[in-house]
Amino acid sequence: MQNFNSNDPASFREMGQKLSGFLNAEGRELSEEEEKEVSPILHSLDEMRYHFTGEEFLGEGGEKILSKAYDTQSDRNVVIARPRRRDTNMEKEEFLREARLTCKLQHPNILPIHEIGIDNDDVPYFIMRLFEGEELGSIARKRFESDSGYSGRYPLEEMLEIFLKICDTVIYAHSRNVLHLDIKPANIMVGRYGQTMLYDWGMAAVISDDSRKDVTETFDADILNTLLHAGTLKGTPGYMAPEQIAEEGVESYATDIYALGAVLYHILTGTIPVRGSHAQEVMLNTRDGKVVRPRLRRPQLSIPGSLGAITIKALQREPENRYRTVQELHDEVTRYLRGFAPKAERANPVKRLQLLMRRHSKVATVIFLSVLVLMVVTGFFYSREKMQGRRLEAARAEAVLNLNHFQEQQAVSEKLYHDLREFTAETGNLGTLRTYRLLDKILEQELNKDDLDREYLKKLVRMKVMQELAQQNFNAVKTLVEDYPHWWQWLELYDQIATRFIEIKPDDTAQLSDADFALFLDHPFARQRYKELKSLAFDLHMVNTEPADPESYLKVAIAMLNVINDTREWGGHVKLEPRKSGYHLDLSGAPYRIYVFSHMLPWCYDGVLGKLDLVSLDLSHSVVNNIWEFQRLEKLETLIFLDIKMVGGDVNFFTMLKALPTKRVVLREGAHQQRFIDELRAKGTEVILVAPDEMYP
C-alpha cells in the first residue's frame, strides 16, 4: 500500500480491490463497523416508508434497471433506478455512488435525483424525474433516411445547438472536477421542444485539482470514486478515448473532450470515428489513433470542412493535441454557426473572404449590383456613341436588306411546312382529340399526291391505318391493307385486328359496345405507339357513344387502366357495389400507379374513373403515387388507404389529400405522422384510423 495515492482514482480502485480480497480471504463476514466503512452511503440512508406504486419496466441502462412508478406522496410519475448487481453491499454502494454524485451536479441538462433510499427488500434505489424524449443517436440515424422527415425537423444547425447544450453540461461538470467518462449519443436524450439531458453518470470520476480546494471539499473523492470492477472496460467502444484503452493511460478532462468529438462525428456521419467489425478491432484502431476523416467516411454527404476540422482536432490520439478545455470546443462550434472559420480549420484568405461576404450578404449584394449597374451604364453610352457612326450606312442598305429578307422568309416558310410534314410522319404521334382531325386532313392531302418517297409513303400509310383503327373504322383498315399488298408483312397485325372486330361490328358508322370496346383495349399489342392508339380510341369512344351505366362502363375503365399502367388482364374480379348516392369501387391490391393518361387534362374531363359515379374508392395495399388525379371526382366522399406505399412520403401524400373534396379518409393507425392527420382534420375532413390487422367495413 506504500504507493497508494488518494488523489488518483485508479489507485483508489486498486486499494478497494485489495482490501475486499483481504477481508474475504479470512473466511469471516464483515462486522457492522467494517460494513459501514466499506459502504458509507448505503449505511447513511435512514429507513423510510416506501411510497411508490404501479411500477412498469422501462429498460436497462448500464448497471441499472429502470422502471416507471407513481409517487403517492408527490402525486406524479417518476423513474425508479435499481442496481442490476446487488448481491453484496459493495455492489449496492457502487450503484449509490452514481446517485450521490448526480445529486451534487445541479444543472438544467442533468436529470435531477429526487430521492435515494432502500426498499422493503433491502434493495437500494434512487428516484429521477420522468423525462420523455428520443436518443440523439436515433435522431442522427433518422436524419440520413430520406423519407423519415427528420432532416427537416432536425437540420444540421439544430443538431449543433443540441451539441452545444451537451458541451455546456460537461463544462459545468468539469468546473466541479467531475469527469463523465461515458459520453455517447445513447446517453443523450432530446425532448420534443429541444430540451437536452446528459444521462448515466455511473462511470463518472472525481479528480483532484489543487487550484480548486472549494470543489474537492464538496465532491468527496474518497466516497464518490468507484471501488469495484477494477480492470473492467470503462466506456463504450467508438467513444472511448485512447487513454481509456491503454494500460498506462490517465483519464483527464481531455478524455471527455475526445468523447464529445466522437458525438460530433456521429452527428455529421451517423457512425463512429474509427472502423471495425467488432468491439476489439474498434478499440485497437482507437488506441492507435486511426480516425477516418468525416468526408472520407461518408463522401456522399456534404459535410462542411470547418466541422470536419473541429472534429479531427477533438479526436487527436494524444490528449495534449486536443482542445485544452470543453469551452474551447464549444467556442469553435459557435464560431462556425456565426459564420466564422474555426481556428482548427486554418482557413486561407479566400475562404475567410467568402465567409465575410456570407455574413454581410446584403452589403455584398449592394456592392455587386452597384458595380454591375456602373458597367451597364458605361457600356450603354459607349455603344450609343459607336452606333451613331453606323446609322447612316445602315439606312442606305435598309431597302436592299428588306427585299432580301422577304425573299429569304418566303423560302424558309416553304421549307418549314415541308419539315413539319416530315416530322409529323417521322414521330408517328396520333395526337389527341384536339389534333387528330387536323392530322387526318394532312394525311388525306399527302396520300393523294403522286411520286412520293417510298419510306415517307410507308409512314403515312401506317399512321392512316392507326387512325382508322382508333375511329373503329375496321372496313377502312381492310381497304388500306388491300391497296398496299406489297407491305403486307407489317400491315398483317392491323389486318388481323380489323378482321376480328368486323365480325363484331360490320358497320363503320356504328360504335362498339362497352364490353366489345373493352376487348379492343385488351388486345395484346402494347408498344408505345399502340398505347397512344388505344388512348385516342378511348377518347373517341367516350365522345361518340351515349353515357353508359357505370356497371357496364367498368370493363372499359379497367381495360384502360391496364393500358396506362402496362398491366394486362388484371381486374376481372372487380365489381361496383351500389351505395345510396353512387357506387363503391374496391381497387385494393391493384398494380396501378397512374389513373390518367399523359395527355388527359383534368380540367377537360374526369379521366378514366369519371363515369363510374363513385362515392367511395378503396386503394388499400397498393402504391399511391399521384392522387391529384381524383380532384374532378366531385361525388367522391370516401377514400380508403390501408397499408399503402406512398411515393414522396407523408408530406406529399397529405398535401394532395388536403386539396381533394373528399369528406372522409380511412388510414391505418400508426402508419402516418400525427401532425399531418391533425391538419387534415382541421380542414374538416373526417379521418378514420383502423387498428393494425383490422379491416374497414
XYZ file of C-alpha atoms in Angstrom:
697
model
C 0.000 0.000 0.000
C 3.024 2.240 0.043
C 2.298 3.517 -3.485
C -1.311 4.443 -2.655
C -2.286 7.959 -3.851
C -5.617 9.282 -2.538
C -5.819 11.790 -5.419
C -5.596 9.078 -8.109
C -8.926 7.259 -8.925
C -7.047 4.260 -10.384
C -5.020 3.920 -7.189
C -8.257 4.073 -5.196
C -9.834 1.269 -7.263
C -6.747 -0.926 -6.738
C -6.841 -0.270 -2.987
C -10.559 -1.211 -2.823
C -9.990 -4.456 -4.711
C -7.082 -5.495 -2.461
C -8.975 -4.558 0.713
C -12.055 -6.557 -0.296
C -9.938 -9.577 -1.262
C -8.015 -9.461 2.005
C -11.152 -9.378 4.159
C -12.912 -12.125 2.206
C -9.827 -14.348 2.367
C -10.172 -14.701 6.149
C -13.413 -16.672 5.710
C -15.457 -14.466 8.040
C -18.211 -11.912 7.495
C -17.526 -8.188 7.988
C -18.541 -6.620 11.261
C -21.128 -3.855 11.337
C -18.419 -1.217 11.770
C -16.396 -2.668 8.871
C -19.518 -2.728 6.679
C -20.099 0.976 7.394
C -16.507 1.793 6.463
C -16.738 -0.084 3.139
C -20.227 1.232 2.162
C -20.722 4.631 3.835
C -23.532 5.877 1.544
C -25.593 2.708 1.931
C -25.441 2.889 5.719
C -26.093 6.617 5.814
C -29.651 6.170 4.480
C -32.351 6.112 7.155
C -35.162 3.666 6.743
C -38.268 5.350 5.383
C -41.659 4.253 4.182
C -41.620 3.121 0.526
C -44.246 5.242 -1.240
C -44.153 4.160 -4.896
C -46.776 2.033 -6.657
C -47.696 0.730 -10.121
C -44.169 0.006 -11.290
C -43.718 -0.635 -15.054
C -40.436 -1.894 -16.522
C -38.813 0.684 -18.863
C -35.471 -0.884 -19.707
C -31.905 -1.491 -18.593
C -29.118 1.045 -18.890
C -25.512 0.487 -17.804
C -25.629 -1.084 -14.357
C -29.259 -0.024 -13.638
C -32.770 -1.417 -14.078
C -35.242 1.394 -14.799
C -38.975 1.357 -14.010
C -41.775 3.878 -14.211
C -43.796 4.305 -10.991
C -46.318 6.583 -9.319
C -45.164 8.622 -6.294
C -48.101 8.668 -3.883
C -46.577 11.456 -1.798
C -45.862 13.950 -4.584
C -48.721 12.765 -6.889
C -46.572 12.363 -10.006
C -44.956 9.729 -12.215
C -41.235 9.168 -11.657
C -38.465 6.795 -12.738
C -37.036 4.324 -10.206
C -33.492 3.051 -10.748
C -32.239 -0.110 -9.042
C -28.870 -1.873 -9.367
C -28.525 -4.892 -11.623
C -25.783 -6.220 -9.337
C -26.914 -6.178 -5.712
C -25.691 -9.370 -4.094
C -23.128 -7.583 -1.911
C -23.005 -4.263 -0.126
C -20.049 -3.281 -2.294
C -22.194 -3.648 -5.421
C -25.007 -1.654 -3.810
C -22.510 1.032 -2.802
C -21.267 1.286 -6.403
C -24.862 1.913 -7.519
C -25.471 4.564 -4.843
C -22.210 6.295 -5.758
C -23.732 7.347 -9.090
C -26.878 8.618 -7.333
C -24.898 10.647 -4.771
C -22.662 12.159 -7.445
C -25.625 13.045 -9.700
C -27.401 14.672 -6.749
C -24.460 17.017 -6.336
C -24.489 18.041 -10.012
C -27.141 20.749 -10.319
C -27.560 21.698 -13.980
C -30.595 22.082 -16.296
C -29.211 19.408 -18.631
C -28.564 16.819 -15.902
C -31.585 14.832 -14.785
C -32.221 15.624 -11.094
C -32.338 12.919 -8.409
C -35.410 13.387 -6.161
C -34.695 10.725 -3.575
C -32.272 7.957 -2.555
C -33.454 5.078 -0.389
C -33.708 1.347 0.348
C -36.942 -0.525 -0.360
C -38.595 -3.211 1.740
C -36.433 -5.919 0.115
C -33.233 -4.146 1.242
C -32.510 -3.091 -2.372
C -31.203 0.471 -2.816
C -32.920 2.740 -5.306
C -32.978 6.335 -6.402
C -35.804 8.383 -7.898
C -35.396 10.519 -11.032
C -37.650 12.861 -12.926
C -39.591 11.161 -15.739
C -38.195 12.692 -18.947
C -39.723 11.764 -22.314
C -37.576 12.175 -25.385
C -35.526 10.428 -28.065
C -31.887 9.376 -28.038
C -29.517 11.604 -30.001
C -28.176 8.510 -31.782
C -31.646 7.648 -33.066
C -32.217 11.210 -34.281
C -28.841 11.323 -36.065
C -29.528 7.995 -37.775
C -33.016 9.002 -38.961
C -31.691 12.313 -40.368
C -29.944 10.289 -43.084
C -33.164 8.442 -44.023
C -34.715 10.464 -46.855
C -38.322 9.524 -46.091
C -38.286 9.930 -42.308
C -38.836 13.697 -42.208
C -36.096 14.074 -39.588
C -33.770 16.028 -41.899
C -36.325 18.855 -41.958
C -37.194 18.587 -38.277
C -33.557 18.445 -37.190
C -31.378 20.398 -39.645
C -27.628 20.476 -39.034
C -27.855 23.823 -37.228
C -30.391 22.388 -34.752
C -28.173 19.332 -34.133
C -25.221 21.624 -33.406
C -27.323 23.607 -30.911
C -28.070 20.320 -29.124
C -24.335 19.518 -29.159
C -23.550 22.912 -27.592
C -26.002 22.168 -24.766
C -24.099 18.948 -24.031
C -20.839 20.919 -24.080
C -22.345 23.366 -21.548
C -23.242 20.397 -19.334
C -19.726 18.949 -19.466
C -18.208 22.401 -18.895
C -20.229 22.588 -15.673
C -19.208 19.077 -14.592
C -15.537 19.845 -15.241
C -15.887 23.013 -13.193
C -16.837 20.691 -10.322
C -13.840 18.406 -11.106
C -16.153 15.602 -12.343
C -15.394 13.515 -15.456
C -18.329 11.749 -17.159
C -16.173 9.131 -18.990
C -19.100 7.639 -20.970
C -20.418 10.438 -23.198
C -22.144 8.930 -26.254
C -25.328 9.525 -28.300
C -27.159 6.773 -26.380
C -26.645 8.750 -23.137
C -28.032 11.983 -24.615
C -31.797 12.429 -24.674
C -33.593 15.194 -26.636
C -37.126 16.261 -25.690
C -39.920 17.324 -28.006
C -39.124 21.019 -27.539
C -35.340 20.789 -27.706
C -34.673 20.021 -24.016
C -31.425 18.074 -23.751
C -30.297 15.717 -20.972
C -26.914 14.019 -20.418
C -27.586 10.668 -18.734
C -25.742 7.880 -16.958
C -23.056 9.224 -14.627
C -22.339 5.683 -13.417
C -18.737 5.747 -14.748
C -18.026 9.320 -13.645
C -14.917 10.069 -11.617
C -13.952 12.937 -9.319
C -10.438 14.221 -9.825
C -8.402 16.429 -7.559
C -7.318 19.884 -8.593
C -5.114 21.768 -6.108
C -6.256 25.057 -7.582
C -9.902 24.331 -6.635
C -9.930 23.427 -2.980
C -13.569 24.503 -2.586
C -14.745 21.974 -5.181
C -12.855 18.941 -3.893
C -14.323 19.552 -0.454
C -17.848 19.351 -1.863
C -17.150 16.299 -4.058
C -15.520 13.758 -1.761
C -13.308 11.555 -3.963
C -12.956 9.028 -1.147
C -16.692 8.296 -1.311
C -17.677 9.107 -4.893
C -14.921 7.336 -6.869
C -15.652 3.730 -7.761
C -14.060 0.917 -5.725
C -15.475 -2.055 -7.645
C -14.917 -3.742 -11.014
C -11.248 -2.800 -11.235
C -9.759 -3.787 -14.571
C -13.099 -3.939 -16.402
C -13.911 -1.996 -19.572
C -14.890 1.541 -18.600
C -16.636 3.181 -21.547
C -18.208 2.415 -24.921
C -16.015 1.349 -27.883
C -16.013 4.068 -30.517
C -16.491 6.825 -27.933
C -13.679 5.861 -25.520
C -10.505 7.904 -25.705
C -7.194 6.107 -26.409
C -6.075 6.665 -22.824
C -9.135 4.754 -21.551
C -7.963 1.713 -23.517
C -4.189 1.885 -22.954
C -2.994 0.358 -19.688
C -0.771 3.321 -18.881
C -3.413 5.902 -19.812
C -4.528 8.600 -17.358
C -8.104 9.880 -17.570
C -8.500 13.661 -17.596
C -10.665 16.458 -18.968
C -9.273 15.577 -22.405
C -10.953 12.167 -22.143
C -14.406 13.781 -22.177
C -13.300 16.122 -24.980
C -12.468 13.065 -27.125
C -15.928 11.606 -26.431
C -17.565 14.930 -27.389
C -15.595 14.855 -30.650
C -16.944 11.353 -31.290
C -20.505 12.579 -30.647
C -19.993 15.445 -33.123
C -18.599 12.898 -35.612
C -21.746 10.799 -35.165
C -23.945 13.858 -35.814
C -22.100 14.539 -39.085
C -21.808 10.936 -40.361
C -24.198 8.743 -38.380
C -21.363 6.417 -37.267
C -18.267 6.190 -35.024
C -14.881 7.777 -35.919
C -12.936 4.518 -36.440
C -13.633 1.424 -38.498
C -14.074 -2.034 -37.050
C -16.254 -5.098 -37.495
C -16.211 -5.903 -33.775
C -15.512 -4.153 -30.475
C -11.930 -5.415 -30.156
C -10.980 -4.049 -33.594
C -12.664 -0.721 -32.815
C -10.671 -0.377 -29.576
C -7.379 -1.274 -31.255
C -7.978 1.334 -34.004
C -8.928 3.876 -31.330
C -5.760 3.158 -29.331
C -3.664 3.574 -32.483
C -5.420 6.842 -33.445
C -6.819 5.564 -36.781
C -9.618 8.114 -37.040
C -11.223 8.373 -40.522
C -11.963 11.919 -41.648
C -15.748 12.581 -41.850
C -15.721 13.404 -45.576
C -13.856 10.163 -46.360
C -16.232 8.131 -44.164
C -19.390 9.495 -45.846
C -18.297 11.036 -49.184
C -21.895 11.159 -50.421
C -22.770 13.741 -47.729
C -21.989 17.459 -47.948
C -20.119 17.666 -44.638
C -18.747 21.183 -44.003
C -14.957 21.204 -43.923
C -14.992 23.514 -40.894
C -16.886 20.991 -38.772
C -14.650 18.196 -40.043
C -11.575 20.117 -38.845
C -13.147 20.704 -35.399
C -13.987 17.009 -35.087
C -10.496 15.796 -36.049
C -8.824 18.132 -33.534
C -11.065 16.870 -30.715
C -10.255 13.260 -31.721
C -6.460 13.554 -31.643
C -4.714 10.498 -30.177
C -2.575 12.473 -27.750
C -4.596 14.395 -25.112
C -2.294 17.443 -25.319
C -3.110 17.805 -29.054
C -6.862 18.107 -28.444
C -8.702 21.196 -27.285
C -7.451 22.184 -23.868
C -10.960 22.640 -22.462
C -14.535 21.855 -23.480
C -15.105 25.618 -23.600
C -12.630 25.883 -26.487
C -14.535 23.150 -28.372
C -17.808 24.957 -27.606
C -16.378 28.243 -28.924
C -15.167 26.608 -32.156
C -18.635 25.244 -32.984
C -20.163 28.604 -32.071
C -17.773 30.356 -34.464
C -18.937 28.064 -37.262
C -22.619 28.753 -36.507
C -21.949 32.514 -36.575
C -20.278 32.297 -39.973
C -16.613 32.435 -38.923
C -13.826 29.979 -39.723
C -12.864 27.879 -36.674
C -9.219 28.011 -35.630
C -8.803 24.278 -36.245
C -9.595 24.741 -39.957
C -6.717 27.201 -40.577
C -8.759 28.775 -43.369
C -6.939 30.554 -46.207
C -7.706 34.200 -47.117
C -10.116 33.197 -49.893
C -12.220 31.122 -47.502
C -12.226 33.941 -44.945
C -13.371 36.391 -47.628
C -16.187 34.041 -48.633
C -17.341 33.779 -45.034
C -17.129 37.556 -44.659
C -19.373 38.050 -47.696
C -21.787 35.437 -46.409
C -22.022 37.159 -43.034
C -22.634 40.508 -44.730
C -24.567 39.239 -47.735
C -26.792 42.319 -48.022
C -23.835 44.719 -48.153
C -22.016 42.453 -50.631
C -25.106 42.287 -52.838
C -25.450 46.080 -52.875
C -21.785 46.496 -53.847
C -22.083 43.876 -56.588
C -25.227 45.436 -58.040
C -23.675 48.909 -57.917
C -20.629 47.724 -59.885
C -22.894 45.902 -62.320
C -25.063 48.976 -62.888
C -21.958 51.116 -63.413
C -20.660 48.668 -66.029
C -24.022 48.545 -67.811
C -24.365 52.344 -67.924
C -20.808 52.745 -69.184
C -21.346 50.113 -71.841
C -24.627 51.716 -72.922
C -23.108 55.135 -73.541
C -20.131 53.589 -75.309
C -22.381 51.533 -77.587
C -24.606 54.509 -78.378
C -21.599 56.530 -79.442
C -20.429 53.742 -81.742
C -23.897 53.261 -83.212
C -24.272 56.886 -84.245
C -21.435 56.460 -86.741
C -23.096 53.441 -88.326
C -26.652 54.678 -88.677
C -26.116 56.491 -91.993
C -24.613 53.420 -93.661
C -27.364 51.202 -92.266
C -30.088 53.473 -93.630
C -28.746 53.274 -97.183
C -28.671 49.478 -97.129
C -32.042 49.057 -95.414
C -34.164 48.849 -98.561
C -31.975 46.175 -100.126
C -31.889 44.174 -96.896
C -35.679 44.285 -96.547
C -36.146 42.854 -100.027
C -33.608 40.117 -99.425
C -35.193 39.367 -96.063
C -38.646 38.943 -97.626
C -37.315 36.508 -100.183
C -35.456 34.522 -97.532
C -38.533 34.352 -95.263
C -40.655 33.057 -98.119
C -38.161 30.272 -98.759
C -37.939 29.489 -95.026
C -41.742 29.263 -94.767
C -41.923 26.746 -97.584
C -39.141 24.664 -96.061
C -40.751 24.888 -92.594
C -44.029 23.474 -93.938
C -42.163 20.627 -95.629
C -40.124 19.875 -92.462
C -43.270 19.971 -90.295
C -44.985 17.484 -92.579
C -41.915 15.233 -92.479
C -41.720 15.496 -88.647
C -45.371 14.509 -88.243
C -44.794 11.353 -90.257
C -41.448 10.634 -88.539
C -42.839 10.729 -84.976
C -45.918 8.640 -85.685
C -47.808 10.555 -82.993
C -51.563 10.167 -83.484
C -52.290 13.246 -81.421
C -55.338 13.835 -79.231
C -58.952 14.834 -79.736
C -57.804 18.381 -80.429
C -55.345 17.432 -83.210
C -56.409 14.148 -84.845
C -58.875 15.788 -87.279
C -56.175 18.178 -88.480
C -53.773 15.253 -88.865
C -56.461 13.332 -90.765
C -56.748 16.161 -93.293
C -52.973 16.297 -93.739
C -52.852 12.516 -94.311
C -55.622 12.713 -96.921
C -53.811 15.502 -98.798
C -50.410 13.779 -98.705
C -51.716 10.350 -99.753
C -53.364 11.879 -102.860
C -50.030 13.226 -104.131
C -48.047 11.439 -106.819
C -44.370 10.432 -106.814
C -43.994 10.299 -103.001
C -40.809 8.931 -101.487
C -41.325 5.209 -100.674
C -40.306 5.439 -96.996
C -42.351 8.604 -96.489
C -45.416 6.944 -98.099
C -44.953 3.911 -95.820
C -45.066 6.113 -92.705
C -48.160 7.918 -93.967
C -49.981 4.626 -94.604
C -49.100 3.327 -91.111
C -50.445 6.498 -89.482
C -53.621 6.381 -91.597
C -54.255 2.728 -90.652
C -53.796 3.506 -86.936
C -56.160 6.495 -87.163
C -58.848 4.379 -88.803
C -58.444 1.752 -86.059
C -58.802 4.425 -83.373
C -62.081 5.561 -85.036
C -63.302 1.909 -85.165
C -63.395 2.047 -88.987
C -62.386 -1.592 -89.438
C -63.616 -1.840 -93.065
C -61.472 1.179 -93.970
C -58.462 -0.593 -92.447
C -59.117 -3.669 -94.617
C -59.323 -1.436 -97.713
C -55.962 0.220 -96.922
C -54.337 -3.195 -96.450
C -55.687 -4.327 -99.822
C -54.462 -1.116 -101.520
C -50.865 -1.763 -100.418
C -50.363 -5.561 -100.699
C -46.578 -5.214 -101.053
C -46.452 -4.054 -97.432
C -48.449 -6.997 -96.093
C -45.683 -8.063 -93.689
C -46.001 -5.045 -91.423
C -49.726 -4.463 -92.112
C -50.681 -8.013 -91.119
C -51.251 -7.154 -87.416
C -53.678 -4.348 -88.296
C -55.482 -6.621 -90.741
C -55.943 -9.273 -88.023
C -57.398 -6.707 -85.615
C -59.775 -5.366 -88.279
C -60.881 -8.857 -89.309
C -61.700 -9.803 -85.726
C -63.774 -6.729 -84.966
C -65.592 -6.586 -88.338
C -67.328 -9.760 -87.170
C -68.496 -7.875 -84.086
C -69.246 -4.533 -85.798
C -69.626 -4.773 -89.615
C -70.815 -1.156 -89.988
C -68.113 1.550 -89.730
C -70.733 4.153 -88.813
C -71.678 2.234 -85.644
C -69.763 2.085 -82.392
C -68.587 -0.884 -80.330
C -70.470 -1.587 -77.117
C -68.640 -1.011 -73.839
C -67.981 -4.742 -73.432
C -66.645 -5.107 -77.010
C -64.592 -1.919 -76.732
C -63.006 -3.341 -73.564
C -61.959 -6.369 -75.667
C -60.392 -3.950 -78.180
C -58.380 -2.269 -75.398
C -57.321 -5.673 -74.038
C -55.886 -6.745 -77.422
C -52.211 -7.756 -76.841
C -50.308 -5.040 -78.673
C -48.577 -2.773 -76.193
C -45.790 -0.731 -77.745
C -45.820 2.987 -77.016
C -47.396 3.824 -80.405
C -50.185 1.309 -79.724
C -50.769 2.783 -76.264
C -51.317 6.132 -77.977
C -53.667 4.413 -80.458
C -55.716 2.946 -77.603
C -55.714 6.267 -75.765
C -57.079 8.118 -78.798
C -59.595 5.296 -79.376
C -60.741 5.693 -75.757
C -61.176 9.470 -76.215
C -63.210 8.973 -79.416
C -65.323 6.216 -77.877
C -66.199 8.454 -74.914
C -67.183 11.283 -77.290
C -69.110 9.203 -79.848
C -71.157 6.962 -77.512
C -74.039 7.808 -75.214
C -73.186 7.808 -71.483
C -73.347 4.184 -70.343
C -74.428 2.967 -66.926
C -71.438 2.711 -64.533
C -71.617 -1.078 -64.164
C -71.397 -1.547 -67.939
C -68.615 1.033 -68.278
C -66.498 -0.614 -65.534
C -64.959 -3.076 -68.037
C -63.797 -0.168 -70.205
C -62.304 1.636 -67.195
C -60.355 -1.440 -66.008
C -59.108 -2.180 -69.524
C -57.934 1.428 -69.966
C -56.145 1.404 -66.596
C -54.322 -1.748 -67.725
C -53.274 0.077 -70.910
C -51.991 3.105 -68.999
C -50.077 1.038 -66.433
C -48.899 -1.813 -68.734
C -50.735 -4.361 -66.544
C -52.601 -6.780 -68.793
C -55.582 -8.886 -67.704
C -55.830 -7.525 -64.146
C -59.162 -6.608 -62.602
C -61.505 -9.244 -63.994
C -62.830 -9.773 -60.467
C -63.527 -6.096 -59.772
C -67.178 -5.100 -59.401
C -69.067 -1.946 -58.470
C -71.011 -2.019 -55.211
C -74.121 0.204 -55.166
C -74.315 2.831 -52.460
C -77.079 5.227 -51.507
C -75.935 8.028 -53.816
C -73.485 6.252 -56.142
C -71.057 3.348 -56.229
C -68.117 1.932 -54.247
C -65.081 0.641 -56.186
C -62.607 -1.721 -54.499
C -59.172 -1.422 -56.174
C -57.269 -2.734 -53.142
C -54.099 -4.506 -54.205
C -54.294 -3.041 -57.705
C -50.934 -2.692 -59.517
C -51.891 0.771 -60.742
C -49.909 3.958 -60.129
C -51.481 6.156 -62.816
C -55.193 6.813 -63.340
C -54.959 9.392 -66.139
C -53.089 9.016 -69.460
C -50.346 11.600 -70.056
C -52.453 13.728 -72.418
C -55.653 13.577 -70.348
C -56.265 17.033 -68.941
C -58.157 17.086 -65.600
C -59.915 20.344 -66.451
C -61.279 18.817 -69.661
C -62.958 15.700 -68.241
C -62.787 13.341 -65.296
C -60.266 10.787 -66.573
C -60.843 7.029 -66.647
C -62.917 6.779 -63.441
C -65.117 9.811 -64.097
C -68.180 7.947 -65.463
C -68.318 5.373 -62.642
C -70.338 7.730 -60.386
C -68.062 6.910 -57.430
C -68.807 7.953 -53.863
C -66.249 5.568 -52.310
C -62.851 4.253 -53.522
C -60.565 1.691 -51.807
C -56.847 1.829 -52.799
C -55.524 -0.235 -49.869
C -52.446 -2.479 -50.294
C -51.254 -0.553 -53.339
C -48.685 2.089 -54.319
C -50.099 5.620 -54.079
C -48.351 7.994 -56.470
C -50.493 10.917 -57.598
C -53.963 11.359 -56.113
C -54.360 14.785 -57.735
C -55.983 12.685 -60.474
C -59.102 12.291 -58.292
C -59.729 16.055 -57.958
C -62.522 16.042 -60.545
C -64.427 13.182 -58.873
C -66.751 15.633 -57.147
C -69.123 12.984 -55.746
C -66.253 11.034 -54.168
C -66.856 11.107 -50.401
C -64.642 8.339 -49.011
C -61.045 7.320 -49.811
C -59.576 4.206 -48.140
C -55.772 3.921 -47.827
C -54.839 0.927 -45.642
C -51.264 -0.452 -45.765
C -50.221 1.671 -48.734
C -46.792 2.591 -50.065
C -46.528 6.360 -50.559
C -44.358 7.881 -53.271
C -42.934 11.086 -51.789
C -43.735 10.314 -48.129
C -46.305 11.851 -45.752
C -45.616 15.462 -46.816
C -46.534 14.866 -50.479
C -49.396 12.489 -49.633
C -51.195 14.776 -47.163
C -50.612 17.863 -49.325
C -52.612 16.170 -52.090
C -55.236 14.848 -49.633
C -55.969 18.347 -48.326
C -56.665 19.568 -51.872
C -59.281 16.882 -52.586
C -63.017 17.494 -51.928
C -63.227 14.137 -50.122
C -65.224 14.183 -46.872
C -63.781 11.029 -45.319
C -60.345 9.334 -45.347
C -59.615 5.895 -43.849
C -55.988 5.321 -42.761
C -54.018 2.644 -40.909
C -53.401 3.570 -37.290
C -49.723 4.358 -36.613
C -48.727 4.476 -40.282
C -48.624 8.272 -40.578
C -47.353 11.229 -38.582
C -49.969 12.612 -36.198
C -49.409 16.249 -37.146
C -50.472 15.582 -40.738
C -53.597 13.792 -39.532
C -54.429 16.749 -37.261
C -54.012 19.200 -40.159
C -56.359 17.116 -42.302
C -58.958 17.042 -39.550
C -58.605 20.805 -39.045
C -59.595 21.213 -42.714
C -62.868 19.462 -41.899
C -62.086 16.017 -43.283
C -63.190 13.049 -41.187
C -60.166 10.783 -40.554
C -60.911 7.182 -39.527
C -57.952 5.245 -38.092
C -58.171 1.442 -38.387
C -56.166 -0.633 -35.942
C -53.441 -2.984 -37.289
C -54.696 -6.336 -38.645
C -58.258 -4.993 -38.832
C -60.178 -4.131 -41.981
C -62.503 -1.240 -42.672
C -66.138 -2.363 -43.001
